[in-house]
Amino acid sequence: MPSSTAIDTFKCSVHALYENHQPWLFQWLRKKTQCSEQAADLSHDTYIRVLQTGHTPPLESGRAHLVQIAKGLMIDRFRRAAVERAYLESLQSHPEWQQPSPEEERLVLEALLAVDTALAALPKRTKEVFLLSQLDGLTYSQIANQLAVSFSTVRKDMSAALKACHMAMEKLDTP
């Protein structure tokens, strides 16, 4: 457990980071997102992330540190919006009687986002193997030929991707 002095030092560092960079960060995010509300949300989330990590950079590199966090949060937000859009578009092709309830829709979207996050963390080839198999319906032999890798490499990559997806789904089930 950190000492009260360490906690006080951290609080002072976060306060200084906020005081010195918050207006600038908000303006930078507003310019990037073209939306004051999104900029405010992302700015807030950036400082929440700083608090969660328990680490503040030296004041002279504060902006760079905040930008790095904010960029990651923007990418996450854009990825989430893209997954949500694709899911909602796919629902439009189904008849009304096949439409999920709002609760089912939320659960499916949550699962899709968890799998998307898990896949984004995988090496490029592993993700590509998974997508070629699951979305394009290619066999392991076809994937091996297309990517110019061995069958055992495809099997190993597919196993890693499935394990990552399984772990992401288990996290959803854990309260």
PDB file of C-alpha atoms in Angstrom:
ATOM      1  CA  MET A   1       0.000   0.000   0.000  1.00  0.00           C
ATOM      2  CA  PRO A   2       1.461   3.392  -0.978  1.00  0.00           C
ATOM      3  CA  SER A   3       2.368   5.763   1.802  1.00  0.00           C
ATOM      4  CA  SER A   4       0.274   8.861   2.397  1.00  0.00           C
ATOM      5  CA  THR A   5       3.223  10.946   1.210  1.00  0.00           C
ATOM      6  CA  ALA A   6       3.314   9.038  -2.087  1.00  0.00           C
ATOM      7  CA  ILE A   7      -0.452   9.477  -2.477  1.00  0.00           C
ATOM      8  CA  ASP A   8      -0.195  13.200  -1.737  1.00  0.00           C
ATOM      9  CA  THR A   9       2.644  13.554  -4.248  1.00  0.00           C
ATOM     10  CA  PHE A  10       0.596  11.740  -6.884  1.00  0.00           C
ATOM     11  CA  LYS A  11      -2.439  13.950  -6.204  1.00  0.00           C
ATOM     12  CA  CYS A  12      -0.282  17.069  -6.576  1.00  0.00           C
ATOM     13  CA  SER A  13       1.201  15.751  -9.813  1.00  0.00           C
ATOM     14  CA  VAL A  14      -2.225  15.016 -11.283  1.00  0.00           C
ATOM     15  CA  HIS A  15      -3.490  18.417 -10.174  1.00  0.00           C
ATOM     16  CA  ALA A  16      -0.508  20.149 -11.807  1.00  0.00           C
ATOM     17  CA  LEU A  17      -0.958  18.091 -14.979  1.00  0.00           C
ATOM     18  CA  TYR A  18      -4.629  19.057 -15.099  1.00  0.00           C
ATOM     19  CA  GLU A  19      -4.057  22.742 -14.340  1.00  0.00           C
ATOM     20  CA  ASN A  20      -1.259  23.073 -16.911  1.00  0.00           C
ATOM     21  CA  HIS A  21      -2.760  21.066 -19.761  1.00  0.00           C
ATOM     22  CA  GLN A  22      -6.550  20.662 -19.469  1.00  0.00           C
ATOM     23  CA  PRO A  23      -7.558  23.711 -21.563  1.00  0.00           C
ATOM     24  CA  TRP A  24      -5.006  22.819 -24.225  1.00  0.00           C
ATOM     25  CA  LEU A  25      -6.075  19.129 -24.272  1.00  0.00           C
ATOM     26  CA  PHE A  26      -9.745  20.065 -24.609  1.00  0.00           C
ATOM     27  CA  GLN A  27      -8.979  22.387 -27.561  1.00  0.00           C
ATOM     28  CA  TRP A  28      -6.780  19.766 -29.215  1.00  0.00           C
ATOM     29  CA  LEU A  29      -9.529  17.129 -28.865  1.00  0.00           C
ATOM     30  CA  ARG A  30     -12.225  19.534 -30.060  1.00  0.00           C
ATOM     31  CA  LYS A  31     -10.181  20.212 -33.192  1.00  0.00           C
ATOM     32  CA  LYS A  32      -9.672  16.472 -33.778  1.00  0.00           C
ATOM     33  CA  THR A  33     -13.270  15.399 -33.122  1.00  0.00           C
ATOM     34  CA  GLN A  34     -15.091  18.514 -34.367  1.00  0.00           C
ATOM     35  CA  CYS A  35     -17.390  18.120 -31.347  1.00  0.00           C
ATOM     36  CA  SER A  36     -17.222  19.882 -27.985  1.00  0.00           C
ATOM     37  CA  GLU A  37     -19.151  17.132 -26.196  1.00  0.00           C
ATOM     38  CA  GLN A  38     -16.862  14.376 -27.471  1.00  0.00           C
ATOM     39  CA  ALA A  39     -13.830  16.504 -26.638  1.00  0.00           C
ATOM     40  CA  ALA A  40     -15.083  17.002 -23.086  1.00  0.00           C
ATOM     41  CA  ASP A  41     -15.784  13.266 -22.679  1.00  0.00           C
ATOM     42  CA  LEU A  42     -12.402  12.244 -24.093  1.00  0.00           C
ATOM     43  CA  SER A  43     -10.573  14.825 -22.004  1.00  0.00           C
ATOM     44  CA  HIS A  44     -12.305  13.555 -18.880  1.00  0.00           C
ATOM     45  CA  ASP A  45     -11.547   9.932 -19.812  1.00  0.00           C
ATOM     46  CA  THR A  46      -7.905  10.838 -20.427  1.00  0.00           C
ATOM     47  CA  TYR A  47      -7.491  12.114 -16.883  1.00  0.00           C
ATOM     48  CA  ILE A  48      -9.402   9.116 -15.520  1.00  0.00           C
ATOM     49  CA  ARG A  49      -6.873   6.907 -17.315  1.00  0.00           C
ATOM     50  CA  VAL A  50      -4.024   8.886 -15.717  1.00  0.00           C
ATOM     51  CA  LEU A  51      -5.595   8.300 -12.313  1.00  0.00           C
ATOM     52  CA  GLN A  52      -6.071   4.579 -13.041  1.00  0.00           C
ATOM     53  CA  THR A  53      -2.453   4.085 -14.066  1.00  0.00           C
ATOM     54  CA  GLY A  54      -1.125   5.805 -10.965  1.00  0.00           C
ATOM     55  CA  HIS A  55       1.610   7.386 -13.067  1.00  0.00           C
ATOM     56  CA  THR A  56       2.136  10.989 -14.063  1.00  0.00           C
ATOM     57  CA  PRO A  57       4.843  12.110 -16.452  1.00  0.00           C
ATOM     58  CA  PRO A  58       7.279  14.917 -15.727  1.00  0.00           C
ATOM     59  CA  LEU A  59       5.561  18.259 -16.379  1.00  0.00           C
ATOM     60  CA  GLU A  60       7.665  18.950 -19.476  1.00  0.00           C
ATOM     61  CA  SER A  61       6.329  15.809 -21.194  1.00  0.00           C
ATOM     62  CA  GLY A  62       2.764  16.156 -19.918  1.00  0.00           C
ATOM     63  CA  ARG A  63       1.220  17.085 -23.257  1.00  0.00           C
ATOM     64  CA  ALA A  64       2.861  14.205 -25.087  1.00  0.00           C
ATOM     65  CA  HIS A  65       1.682  11.781 -22.410  1.00  0.00           C
ATOM     66  CA  LEU A  66      -1.880  13.128 -22.513  1.00  0.00           C
ATOM     67  CA  VAL A  67      -1.960  13.040 -26.320  1.00  0.00           C
ATOM     68  CA  GLN A  68      -0.833   9.421 -26.338  1.00  0.00           C
ATOM     69  CA  ILE A  69      -3.639   8.461 -23.944  1.00  0.00           C
ATOM     70  CA  ALA A  70      -6.237  10.585 -25.768  1.00  0.00           C
ATOM     71  CA  LYS A  71      -5.306   9.096 -29.163  1.00  0.00           C
ATOM     72  CA  GLY A  72      -5.794   5.594 -27.796  1.00  0.00           C
ATOM     73  CA  LEU A  73      -9.172   6.564 -26.378  1.00  0.00           C
ATOM     74  CA  MET A  74     -10.219   8.117 -29.707  1.00  0.00           C
ATOM     75  CA  ILE A  75      -9.216   4.971 -31.576  1.00  0.00           C
ATOM     76  CA  ASP A  76     -11.211   2.872 -29.103  1.00  0.00           C
ATOM     77  CA  ARG A  77     -14.239   5.147 -29.521  1.00  0.00           C
ATOM     78  CA  PHE A  78     -14.042   5.090 -33.332  1.00  0.00           C
ATOM     79  CA  ARG A  79     -13.595   1.314 -33.365  1.00  0.00           C
ATOM     80  CA  ARG A  80     -16.584   0.899 -31.053  1.00  0.00           C
ATOM     81  CA  ALA A  81     -18.710   3.160 -33.264  1.00  0.00           C
ATOM     82  CA  ALA A  82     -17.700   1.205 -36.383  1.00  0.00           C
ATOM     83  CA  VAL A  83     -18.571  -2.147 -34.782  1.00  0.00           C
ATOM     84  CA  GLU A  84     -21.882  -0.765 -33.536  1.00  0.00           C
ATOM     85  CA  ARG A  85     -22.720   0.679 -36.974  1.00  0.00           C
ATOM     86  CA  ALA A  86     -21.907  -2.599 -38.730  1.00  0.00           C
ATOM     87  CA  TYR A  87     -24.026  -4.574 -36.274  1.00  0.00           C
ATOM     88  CA  LEU A  88     -26.996  -2.225 -36.569  1.00  0.00           C
ATOM     89  CA  GLU A  89     -26.720  -2.270 -40.384  1.00  0.00           C
ATOM     90  CA  SER A  90     -26.736  -6.072 -40.364  1.00  0.00           C
ATOM     91  CA  LEU A  91     -29.913  -6.047 -38.249  1.00  0.00           C
ATOM     92  CA  GLN A  92     -31.697  -3.994 -40.899  1.00  0.00           C
ATOM     93  CA  SER A  93     -31.524  -6.918 -43.321  1.00  0.00           C
ATOM     94  CA  HIS A  94     -33.546  -9.139 -40.970  1.00  0.00           C
ATOM     95  CA  PRO A  95     -37.339  -9.158 -40.824  1.00  0.00           C
ATOM     96  CA  GLU A  96     -38.914  -7.381 -37.859  1.00  0.00           C
ATOM     97  CA  TRP A  97     -39.900 -10.644 -36.150  1.00  0.00           C
ATOM     98  CA  GLN A  98     -36.197 -11.630 -36.040  1.00  0.00           C
ATOM     99  CA  GLN A  99     -35.072  -8.373 -34.437  1.00  0.00           C
ATOM    100  CA  PRO A 100     -33.505  -8.807 -30.999  1.00  0.00           C
ATOM    101  CA  SER A 101     -34.913  -7.153 -27.922  1.00  0.00           C
ATOM    102  CA  PRO A 102     -33.017  -4.076 -26.677  1.00  0.00           C
ATOM    103  CA  GLU A 103     -31.426  -6.250 -23.951  1.00  0.00           C
ATOM    104  CA  GLU A 104     -30.341  -8.908 -26.484  1.00  0.00           C
ATOM    105  CA  GLU A 105     -29.026  -6.194 -28.782  1.00  0.00           C
ATOM    106  CA  ARG A 106     -26.963  -4.718 -25.936  1.00  0.00           C
ATOM    107  CA  LEU A 107     -25.554  -8.137 -24.981  1.00  0.00           C
ATOM    108  CA  VAL A 108     -24.605  -8.989 -28.576  1.00  0.00           C
ATOM    109  CA  LEU A 109     -22.999  -5.595 -29.077  1.00  0.00           C
ATOM    110  CA  GLU A 110     -21.066  -5.988 -25.830  1.00  0.00           C
ATOM    111  CA  ALA A 111     -19.807  -9.401 -26.990  1.00  0.00           C
ATOM    112  CA  LEU A 112     -18.866  -8.069 -30.442  1.00  0.00           C
ATOM    113  CA  LEU A 113     -16.922  -5.215 -28.872  1.00  0.00           C
ATOM    114  CA  ALA A 114     -15.108  -7.599 -26.516  1.00  0.00           C
ATOM    115  CA  VAL A 115     -14.115  -9.867 -29.419  1.00  0.00           C
ATOM    116  CA  ASP A 116     -13.083  -6.864 -31.520  1.00  0.00           C
ATOM    117  CA  THR A 117     -10.869  -5.607 -28.686  1.00  0.00           C
ATOM    118  CA  ALA A 118      -9.344  -9.072 -28.246  1.00  0.00           C
ATOM    119  CA  LEU A 119      -8.642  -9.362 -31.985  1.00  0.00           C
ATOM    120  CA  ALA A 120      -7.128  -5.868 -32.128  1.00  0.00           C
ATOM    121  CA  ALA A 121      -4.552  -6.930 -29.535  1.00  0.00           C
ATOM    122  CA  LEU A 122      -3.405  -9.929 -31.603  1.00  0.00           C
ATOM    123  CA  PRO A 123      -0.484  -9.934 -34.031  1.00  0.00           C
ATOM    124  CA  LYS A 124      -1.541  -8.984 -37.573  1.00  0.00           C
ATOM    125  CA  ARG A 125      -1.172 -12.451 -39.092  1.00  0.00           C
ATOM    126  CA  THR A 126      -3.054 -14.134 -36.238  1.00  0.00           C
ATOM    127  CA  LYS A 127      -5.955 -11.739 -36.671  1.00  0.00           C
ATOM    128  CA  GLU A 128      -5.873 -12.232 -40.443  1.00  0.00           C
ATOM    129  CA  VAL A 129      -5.967 -16.026 -40.057  1.00  0.00           C
ATOM    130  CA  PHE A 130      -8.993 -15.743 -37.777  1.00  0.00           C
ATOM    131  CA  LEU A 131     -10.867 -13.392 -40.116  1.00  0.00           C
ATOM    132  CA  LEU A 132     -10.102 -15.475 -43.211  1.00  0.00           C
ATOM    133  CA  SER A 133     -11.449 -18.536 -41.440  1.00  0.00           C
ATOM    134  CA  GLN A 134     -14.462 -17.061 -39.694  1.00  0.00           C
ATOM    135  CA  LEU A 135     -15.598 -14.365 -42.130  1.00  0.00           C
ATOM    136  CA  ASP A 136     -14.414 -15.658 -45.477  1.00  0.00           C
ATOM    137  CA  GLY A 137     -14.963 -19.334 -44.663  1.00  0.00           C
ATOM    138  CA  LEU A 138     -11.552 -20.456 -45.896  1.00  0.00           C
ATOM    139  CA  THR A 139     -10.103 -23.777 -44.770  1.00  0.00           C
ATOM    140  CA  TYR A 140      -6.787 -23.900 -42.949  1.00  0.00           C
ATOM    141  CA  SER A 141      -5.122 -25.211 -46.138  1.00  0.00           C
ATOM    142  CA  GLN A 142      -6.536 -22.327 -48.184  1.00  0.00           C
ATOM    143  CA  ILE A 143      -5.377 -19.827 -45.572  1.00  0.00           C
ATOM    144  CA  ALA A 144      -1.902 -21.382 -45.502  1.00  0.00           C
ATOM    145  CA  ASN A 145      -1.670 -21.074 -49.297  1.00  0.00           C
ATOM    146  CA  GLN A 146      -2.988 -17.512 -49.358  1.00  0.00           C
ATOM    147  CA  LEU A 147      -0.639 -16.298 -46.602  1.00  0.00           C
ATOM    148  CA  ALA A 148       2.298 -18.467 -47.704  1.00  0.00           C
ATOM    149  CA  VAL A 149       2.676 -20.086 -44.287  1.00  0.00           C
ATOM    150  CA  SER A 150       2.504 -23.677 -43.093  1.00  0.00           C
ATOM    151  CA  PHE A 151      -0.678 -25.464 -42.112  1.00  0.00           C
ATOM    152  CA  SER A 152       0.639 -25.810 -38.545  1.00  0.00           C
ATOM    153  CA  THR A 153       1.236 -22.040 -38.395  1.00  0.00           C
ATOM    154  CA  VAL A 154      -2.388 -21.428 -39.388  1.00  0.00           C
ATOM    155  CA  ARG A 155      -3.546 -23.918 -36.762  1.00  0.00           C
ATOM    156  CA  LYS A 156      -1.353 -22.268 -34.104  1.00  0.00           C
ATOM    157  CA  ASP A 157      -2.564 -18.756 -35.040  1.00  0.00           C
ATOM    158  CA  MET A 158      -6.191 -19.881 -35.083  1.00  0.00           C
ATOM    159  CA  SER A 159      -5.773 -21.467 -31.676  1.00  0.00           C
ATOM    160  CA  ALA A 160      -4.312 -18.231 -30.283  1.00  0.00           C
ATOM    161  CA  ALA A 161      -7.155 -16.170 -31.786  1.00  0.00           C
ATOM    162  CA  LEU A 162      -9.836 -18.493 -30.441  1.00  0.00           C
ATOM    163  CA  LYS A 163      -8.214 -18.466 -27.014  1.00  0.00           C
ATOM    164  CA  ALA A 164      -8.192 -14.640 -27.020  1.00  0.00           C
ATOM    165  CA  CYS A 165     -11.867 -14.562 -28.022  1.00  0.00           C
ATOM    166  CA  HIS A 166     -12.753 -17.127 -25.375  1.00  0.00           C
ATOM    167  CA  MET A 167     -10.940 -15.144 -22.691  1.00  0.00           C
ATOM    168  CA  ALA A 168     -12.737 -11.957 -23.795  1.00  0.00           C
ATOM    169  CA  MET A 169     -16.090 -13.711 -23.496  1.00  0.00           C
ATOM    170  CA  GLU A 170     -15.200 -15.115 -20.073  1.00  0.00           C
ATOM    171  CA  LYS A 171     -14.458 -11.571 -18.871  1.00  0.00           C
ATOM    172  CA  LEU A 172     -18.001 -10.588 -19.888  1.00  0.00           C
ATOM    173  CA  ASP A 173     -19.423 -13.372 -17.730  1.00  0.00           C
ATOM    174  CA  THR A 174     -17.343 -12.376 -14.705  1.00  0.00           C
ATOM    175  CA  PRO A 175     -19.106  -9.810 -12.514  1.00  0.00           C
TER     176      PRO A 175
END
